[in-house]
């Protein structure tokens, strides 16, 4: 039974990568290869960042005789990253999964249900931990060296530490689900928490050089405080230097901690997942029923689906926040921007326009919109509306979410750069055309590769191949335009080249539009 449950959980987790239309078989190796290439690129990029950071810490701490502190820093960083990266997945997968009521109604022990959901989370925590620990171990091996005992301890801790972050993730996921369930609009809590995290992340990333220098300069003070208040991480750091006693202590503490968390959750899992808490009920107020057109009703449905789910908003609408942040950034650093524009007046405005398009491509509201219909797809298919009207609602929502922020960002930089009339038109028009083009791409791909078997919205949004492909294509096109211009700059002026690129986007967008109106409308009606 447990083996079957675990197999079912992993199949559900990777369903969006394997399935096409409802009930269809695997799409073959091409999808997996594309996803693997993307993951290898992201892992290599992030691993290079961690390797560079840990290289700044390794030798100074080694010369101070604080090798254990180096590994303590790495373990704390890995644990924090794993907890933050998995907490919302734990909330949706453990406590708010779509099939919780069905699973708990079956004659299956709750501990088995919990265990089959926790195992994929363990591998997710292992992935985040490995992103930090493997580069950290590699830095130490290259710069200081390591004996066989060190490597054995490293491998043991690599698979042991995820249990610590997994236990913390389960606790925080439960608390997050509890708080959000008692909040009238639970999305506010999730969005505010995520925005705070992004703000802290970007601030720390911008100050990483100063932070590393400070960590080295006050190493002796920090080491004393870690020994006194974070003794577990002191033992972890010591065990990485080959101390077997510390390794056994760490293993005992982590295993006892995780076992206690699992035991408490398994004994109360049915009560946690089936109890319906909530905020104070709203009082009924009689209102006049307003009649609207079919198009407006469908758009309102799409808007409520988008604003009603924080995971959907954050993952597919982050570009809107970045556009607003970019406008604020431009205002704050106006002097630097003006100096750059003074020395490169022909390059800076087109570059800003390209960056705005690049950020617009990060919004993929339409990419999972068909998949999010899920098992309720039959409802919109049974309505007296055409397939094209349904697709228009999804496409127009993508435009509404992205276009206002892109327009504001464009206007701010037009004023700051004092652009020429033709460049002003380019900066106003091109981002709007490009973001609409990105919406078409996402919708076309999702129509061809929908996934209706998801257990949580996070799987449909985060692990959807339509989202991945739309992001790759949307970000790849501006990058390709930029690279091509390097080779044709001596032949074409920047204005002529922009017009050529714009004509290409318009022609391609027109083809996608025609396909959506004819073939796409037929697909959505008969999925």
XYZ file of C-alpha atoms in Angstrom:
527
model
C 0.000 0.000 0.000
C 2.714 2.478 0.991
C 4.669 1.752 -2.182
C 1.576 2.440 -4.284
C 0.886 5.705 -2.461
C 4.455 6.899 -2.917
C 4.368 5.996 -6.605
C 1.093 7.879 -7.009
C 2.539 10.954 -5.299
C 5.594 11.086 -7.533
C 3.471 10.532 -10.620
C 1.293 13.448 -9.586
C 4.334 15.614 -8.850
C 5.810 15.087 -12.323
C 2.467 14.894 -14.144
C 2.767 18.295 -15.775
C 6.079 17.253 -17.327
C 4.811 13.949 -18.640
C 1.216 14.389 -19.737
C -0.321 16.237 -22.603
C -4.068 16.288 -23.006
C -6.289 14.723 -20.398
C -5.817 10.998 -20.254
C -3.023 10.977 -22.809
C 0.244 9.155 -22.376
C 3.681 10.562 -21.963
C 4.812 13.031 -24.574
C 8.149 11.271 -24.899
C 11.766 12.185 -24.325
C 11.748 15.620 -25.928
C 9.913 17.313 -23.057
C 12.127 15.684 -20.443
C 15.293 16.617 -22.315
C 14.214 20.253 -22.575
C 13.344 20.359 -18.893
C 16.646 18.664 -18.003
C 18.646 21.203 -20.014
C 16.868 24.072 -18.256
C 17.448 22.548 -14.825
C 21.126 21.912 -15.554
C 21.539 25.551 -16.588
C 19.804 26.859 -13.452
C 21.705 24.516 -11.145
C 25.024 25.415 -12.759
C 24.304 29.140 -12.518
C 23.218 28.996 -8.892
C 26.067 26.625 -8.019
C 28.549 29.075 -9.521
C 27.149 31.877 -7.336
C 27.435 29.755 -4.181
C 30.929 28.589 -5.159
C 32.064 32.198 -5.580
C 30.574 33.213 -2.226
C 32.090 30.311 -0.305
C 35.474 30.898 -1.960
C 35.548 34.300 -0.250
C 35.058 32.636 3.152
C 37.087 29.452 2.927
C 40.732 30.516 3.118
C 40.323 33.409 5.610
C 38.451 31.136 8.047
C 40.965 28.339 7.459
C 43.867 30.662 8.310
C 42.019 31.677 11.497
C 41.624 28.016 12.465
C 37.838 28.156 12.121
C 37.170 25.471 9.541
C 34.104 24.360 11.493
C 32.655 27.879 11.235
C 32.956 27.724 7.438
C 30.835 24.579 7.370
C 28.425 26.090 9.896
C 27.848 29.055 7.604
C 27.207 26.668 4.702
C 24.789 24.498 6.711
C 22.819 27.501 7.998
C 22.573 28.926 4.481
C 21.472 25.556 3.088
C 18.848 25.051 5.803
C 17.370 28.533 5.383
C 17.213 28.144 1.596
C 15.541 24.732 1.886
C 12.951 25.952 4.391
C 12.047 29.061 2.406
C 11.998 27.158 -0.873
C 9.703 24.411 0.451
C 7.382 26.008 2.999
C 4.580 26.913 0.588
C 4.904 23.582 -1.192
C 4.481 21.902 2.201
C 1.405 24.015 2.874
C -0.245 23.094 -0.420
C 0.959 19.494 -0.644
C 0.454 18.387 2.973
C -2.455 20.423 4.287
C -4.302 21.914 1.302
C -3.988 19.224 -1.385
C -7.014 18.861 -3.625
C -7.449 15.166 -2.824
C -7.047 15.379 0.963
C -10.701 14.602 1.705
C -10.702 11.679 -0.723
C -7.481 10.196 0.668
C -8.513 10.554 4.320
C -11.894 8.911 3.599
C -10.171 5.737 2.367
C -9.141 2.920 4.746
C -5.527 4.094 4.705
C -3.607 4.878 7.916
C -3.013 8.651 8.173
C 0.680 8.043 8.810
C 0.968 6.439 5.358
C -0.813 9.364 3.669
C 1.469 11.817 5.446
C 4.590 9.801 4.658
C 3.820 9.531 0.938
C 3.394 13.311 0.801
C 6.509 14.013 2.878
C 8.897 11.904 0.779
C 8.718 14.192 -2.310
C 9.223 17.140 0.055
C 12.344 15.452 1.401
C 13.821 15.264 -2.091
C 12.905 18.901 -2.679
C 14.724 19.865 0.546
C 17.646 17.667 -0.508
C 17.806 19.547 -3.810
C 17.956 22.963 -2.112
C 20.474 21.755 0.477
C 22.690 20.250 -2.226
C 22.693 23.543 -4.155
C 24.625 25.068 -1.253
C 26.479 22.165 0.369
C 28.033 20.591 -2.727
C 29.688 23.865 -3.912
C 30.777 24.543 -0.297
C 32.376 21.113 -0.001
C 34.002 21.544 -3.410
C 35.533 24.887 -2.393
C 37.015 23.381 0.764
C 38.356 20.352 -1.116
C 40.024 22.512 -3.786
C 41.522 25.113 -1.441
C 42.291 23.133 1.711
C 41.977 19.462 0.833
C 40.096 16.644 2.509
C 40.718 13.116 3.750
C 38.471 10.125 3.209
C 36.859 10.640 6.641
C 35.881 14.199 5.724
C 34.196 13.052 2.517
C 32.285 10.308 4.343
C 31.010 12.850 6.875
C 30.042 15.243 4.087
C 28.036 12.595 2.259
C 26.302 11.518 5.474
C 25.349 15.097 6.340
C 24.230 15.822 2.778
C 21.397 13.311 3.199
C 20.832 13.953 6.918
C 20.449 17.757 6.971
C 17.343 17.756 4.716
C 15.498 15.999 7.564
C 16.142 19.055 9.760
C 14.860 21.497 7.150
C 11.985 19.120 6.344
C 10.843 19.091 9.972
C 10.992 22.890 10.115
C 9.196 23.078 6.759
C 6.343 20.876 8.014
C 5.918 23.029 11.127
C 6.008 26.318 9.209
C 3.749 24.898 6.491
C 1.189 23.932 9.127
C 1.418 27.365 10.774
C 1.085 29.059 7.382
C -1.986 26.977 6.557
C -3.447 27.726 10.002
C -2.898 31.482 9.717
C -4.106 31.696 6.136
C -7.218 29.653 6.991
C -8.120 32.171 9.689
C -7.568 35.124 7.391
C -10.508 36.474 5.423
C -8.349 36.832 2.361
C -5.615 34.269 2.828
C -3.821 35.388 -0.326
C -2.822 38.613 1.400
C -0.754 36.696 3.938
C 1.002 34.618 1.282
C 1.697 37.577 -1.001
C 2.991 39.829 1.799
C 5.289 37.070 3.079
C 6.622 36.401 -0.419
C 7.172 40.077 -1.200
C 9.074 40.539 2.051
C 11.209 37.541 1.134
C 11.972 38.940 -2.340
C 12.831 42.354 -0.871
C 15.177 40.806 1.700
C 16.715 38.545 -0.937
C 17.500 41.364 -3.368
C 18.878 43.522 -0.546
C 21.142 40.750 0.742
C 22.267 39.942 -2.795
C 23.190 43.585 -3.400
C 25.133 43.718 -0.123
C 26.727 40.272 -0.348
C 30.281 41.628 -0.601
C 29.996 43.685 2.579
C 28.247 40.827 4.385
C 31.053 38.377 3.576
C 33.690 40.833 4.755
C 31.809 41.420 8.008
C 31.424 37.686 8.589
C 35.187 37.270 8.298
C 36.065 40.297 10.455
C 33.861 39.235 13.382
C 34.384 35.496 13.060
C 35.618 34.982 16.637
C 32.618 36.792 18.109
C 30.187 34.897 15.891
C 31.821 31.550 16.690
C 31.271 32.120 20.410
C 27.609 32.989 19.935
C 27.022 29.964 17.706
C 28.538 27.675 20.350
C 26.284 29.220 22.990
C 22.962 29.644 21.157
C 23.143 27.432 18.037
C 25.043 24.454 19.368
C 23.464 22.111 16.830
C 25.037 24.032 13.953
C 28.330 24.106 15.863
C 28.168 20.328 16.039
C 27.317 20.201 12.321
C 30.336 22.333 11.472
C 32.591 20.243 13.703
C 31.330 16.985 12.197
C 32.256 18.270 8.725
C 35.870 18.485 9.901
C 35.846 14.732 10.588
C 34.647 14.596 14.206
C 32.665 11.336 14.490
C 31.308 12.149 17.968
C 29.792 15.382 16.702
C 28.388 13.540 13.703
C 26.606 11.036 15.962
C 25.227 13.859 18.124
C 23.907 15.666 15.049
C 22.327 12.470 13.702
C 20.627 11.756 17.033
C 19.230 15.285 17.428
C 17.937 15.553 13.850
C 16.399 12.080 13.807
C 14.656 12.623 17.157
C 13.396 16.045 16.028
C 12.032 14.786 12.710
C 10.497 11.676 14.278
C 8.699 13.835 16.848
C 7.343 16.183 14.153
C 6.182 13.242 12.025
C 4.541 11.497 15.009
C 2.610 14.606 16.078
C 1.436 15.386 12.535
C 0.449 11.785 11.757
C -1.663 11.481 14.933
C -3.587 14.671 14.135
C -3.362 14.639 10.327
C -7.040 13.891 9.665
C -8.174 16.587 12.080
C -5.747 19.131 10.579
C -6.683 18.481 6.946
C -10.458 18.140 7.394
C -11.207 20.889 9.902
C -12.616 23.978 8.246
C -11.455 27.009 10.120
C -12.096 30.431 8.813
C -12.405 34.092 9.470
C -15.560 35.782 10.608
C -18.339 35.230 8.114
C -19.406 38.172 6.048
C -22.900 39.401 6.573
C -25.215 39.097 3.622
C -26.091 42.396 2.004
C -28.711 42.626 -0.629
C -27.410 44.113 -3.863
C -28.780 44.754 -7.295
C -27.791 42.030 -9.733
C -25.857 43.509 -12.627
C -26.063 42.023 -16.075
C -22.920 41.982 -18.192
C -21.882 40.636 -21.561
C -20.444 37.158 -21.988
C -16.967 38.580 -22.625
C -16.991 40.625 -19.429
C -18.295 37.680 -17.422
C -15.549 35.421 -18.741
C -12.910 38.074 -18.030
C -14.246 38.446 -14.484
C -14.025 34.684 -14.033
C -10.391 34.712 -15.160
C -9.619 37.683 -12.919
C -11.136 35.959 -9.880
C -9.136 32.811 -10.647
C -5.941 34.886 -10.815
C -6.520 37.063 -7.742
C -7.986 34.142 -5.792
C -4.745 32.175 -5.711
C -1.530 33.625 -4.320
C 0.698 30.999 -5.963
C -0.752 31.841 -9.377
C -0.313 35.571 -8.788
C 3.257 35.385 -7.488
C 4.613 32.944 -10.050
C 2.863 34.316 -13.124
C 2.512 37.994 -12.229
C 5.902 38.765 -10.709
C 6.915 40.748 -13.787
C 4.329 43.399 -12.905
C 5.976 44.028 -9.544
C 9.417 44.114 -11.166
C 8.227 46.689 -13.703
C 7.012 48.955 -10.910
C 10.237 48.336 -8.988
C 12.221 49.184 -12.119
C 10.442 52.517 -12.448
C 11.189 53.327 -8.791
C 14.796 52.224 -9.267
C 15.123 54.561 -12.260
C 13.794 57.499 -10.248
C 16.169 56.806 -7.342
C 19.239 56.425 -9.557
C 18.260 59.169 -11.972
C 21.724 60.777 -11.900
C 23.517 57.576 -12.867
C 20.989 56.969 -15.630
C 21.414 60.513 -16.942
C 25.199 60.145 -17.075
C 24.923 56.902 -18.998
C 22.471 58.475 -21.418
C 24.800 61.431 -21.862
C 27.670 59.212 -23.013
C 25.534 56.667 -24.945
C 22.358 58.470 -26.086
C 21.775 56.027 -28.959
C 22.138 52.904 -26.826
C 20.537 53.566 -23.422
C 16.879 54.155 -24.522
C 16.766 51.037 -26.767
C 18.455 49.043 -23.994
C 15.829 50.197 -21.476
C 13.080 49.281 -23.933
C 14.645 45.826 -24.346
C 14.845 45.362 -20.570
C 11.167 46.326 -20.201
C 10.256 43.702 -22.821
C 12.413 41.150 -21.033
C 10.631 41.802 -17.725
C 7.235 41.686 -19.458
C 8.081 38.185 -20.674
C 8.371 37.080 -17.029
C 4.591 37.410 -16.739
C 3.029 34.164 -17.953
C -0.577 34.593 -16.829
C -2.018 32.862 -19.894
C 0.438 29.935 -19.901
C -1.289 27.789 -17.223
C -4.778 29.269 -17.664
C -6.194 26.303 -19.612
C -4.678 23.745 -17.238
C -6.132 25.597 -14.242
C -9.633 24.784 -15.449
C -8.884 21.292 -14.143
C -11.862 19.008 -13.710
C -14.202 21.986 -14.056
C -13.381 22.395 -17.736
C -16.787 20.984 -18.647
C -18.446 24.021 -17.033
C -17.088 26.573 -19.515
C -17.580 24.070 -22.350
C -21.263 23.802 -21.457
C -21.809 27.575 -21.426
C -23.443 29.268 -24.432
C -20.169 30.903 -25.447
C -17.738 30.161 -28.236
C -14.232 28.815 -27.755
C -12.805 32.084 -29.036
C -14.683 34.036 -26.347
C -13.151 31.775 -23.698
C -9.651 32.294 -25.080
C -10.164 36.057 -25.380
C -10.896 36.232 -21.648
C -7.647 34.420 -20.823
C -5.608 36.467 -23.270
C -7.081 39.800 -22.196
C -6.376 39.039 -18.516
C -2.702 38.569 -19.375
C -2.760 41.958 -21.087
C -4.518 43.692 -18.180
C -2.114 42.295 -15.593
C 1.003 43.389 -17.478
C 0.147 46.360 -19.715
C -0.498 49.094 -17.079
C 2.772 48.426 -15.250
C 4.705 48.295 -18.531
C 3.140 51.597 -19.617
C 4.019 53.287 -16.301
C 7.594 51.997 -16.483
C 7.947 53.199 -20.073
C 6.607 56.672 -19.276
C 8.953 57.061 -16.305
C 12.032 56.236 -18.352
C 10.875 58.356 -21.264
C 10.732 61.349 -18.928
C 14.031 60.511 -17.218
C 15.899 59.973 -20.492
C 14.213 62.785 -22.417
C 13.983 60.532 -25.466
C 13.490 61.573 -29.063
C 9.955 61.449 -30.533
C 10.577 58.227 -32.478
C 12.184 56.520 -29.480
C 9.294 57.697 -27.309
C 6.871 55.940 -29.654
C 9.047 52.823 -29.625
C 9.213 52.696 -25.814
C 5.443 53.107 -25.505
C 4.330 50.746 -28.262
C 6.887 47.932 -28.412
C 6.463 46.631 -24.813
C 2.673 46.554 -25.264
C 2.928 44.579 -28.498
C 5.535 42.241 -27.060
C 3.621 41.456 -23.867
C 0.519 40.643 -25.921
C 2.711 38.410 -28.098
C 3.996 36.604 -24.963
C 0.392 36.056 -23.858
C -0.387 34.459 -27.214
C 2.623 32.161 -26.942
C 1.663 30.962 -23.464
C -1.936 30.322 -24.455
C -0.981 28.440 -27.638
C 1.454 26.176 -25.800
C -1.013 25.465 -22.998
C -3.693 24.517 -25.516
C -1.306 22.019 -27.058
C 0.077 20.760 -23.729
C -2.619 21.102 -21.040
C -2.497 19.246 -17.734
C -5.733 18.677 -15.843
C -4.508 16.057 -13.352
C -2.795 18.358 -10.827
C -3.381 17.930 -7.093
C -2.473 21.512 -6.202
C -2.271 24.785 -8.101
C 1.465 24.906 -7.399
C 2.024 21.897 -9.659
C -0.048 23.385 -12.484
C 1.740 26.729 -12.207
C 5.301 25.918 -11.156
C 5.898 22.613 -12.911
C 3.938 23.189 -16.097
C 5.897 22.736 -19.290
C 3.755 25.414 -20.947
C 4.985 27.923 -18.354
C 8.611 26.865 -18.827
C 8.426 27.064 -22.621
C 6.640 30.410 -22.655
C 9.263 31.870 -20.302
C 12.123 30.497 -22.394
C 10.662 31.799 -25.647
C 9.613 35.155 -24.187
C 13.023 35.789 -22.626
C 14.926 34.259 -25.514
C 13.564 36.511 -28.255
C 14.835 39.832 -26.748
C 18.171 38.136 -26.036
C 18.424 36.957 -29.649
C 17.559 40.438 -30.934
C 20.311 41.883 -28.764
C 22.929 39.387 -29.987
C 21.967 39.809 -33.657
C 22.296 43.593 -33.415
C 25.953 43.214 -32.437
C 26.630 41.768 -35.895
C 24.454 44.183 -37.904
C 25.158 47.417 -36.010
C 27.648 48.566 -38.631
C 25.080 48.113 -41.411
C 21.753 49.172 -39.871
C 20.870 52.100 -37.662
C 19.229 51.294 -34.358
C 15.885 52.747 -35.465
C 15.785 50.636 -38.639
C 16.760 47.514 -36.722
C 14.003 48.126 -34.142
C 11.471 48.501 -36.964
C 12.608 45.178 -38.449
C 12.287 43.444 -35.075
C 8.867 45.024 -34.544
C 7.692 43.833 -37.955
C 8.868 40.319 -37.111
C 6.957 40.307 -33.800
C 3.826 41.702 -35.453
C 3.902 39.098 -38.238
C 4.498 36.221 -35.837
C 1.886 37.558 -33.420
C -0.667 37.800 -36.232
C -0.087 34.129 -37.085
C -0.572 33.107 -33.443
C -3.700 35.251 -33.248
C -5.217 33.596 -36.333
C -4.345 30.140 -34.998
C -5.975 30.918 -31.622
C -9.122 32.268 -33.249
C -9.605 29.237 -35.481
C -7.762 26.123 -34.348
C -7.350 27.165 -30.705
C -11.083 27.827 -30.331
C -11.814 24.330 -31.621
C -9.319 22.759 -29.225
C -10.765 24.424 -26.104
C -14.270 23.306 -27.067
C -13.334 19.627 -27.464
C -10.597 19.081 -24.861
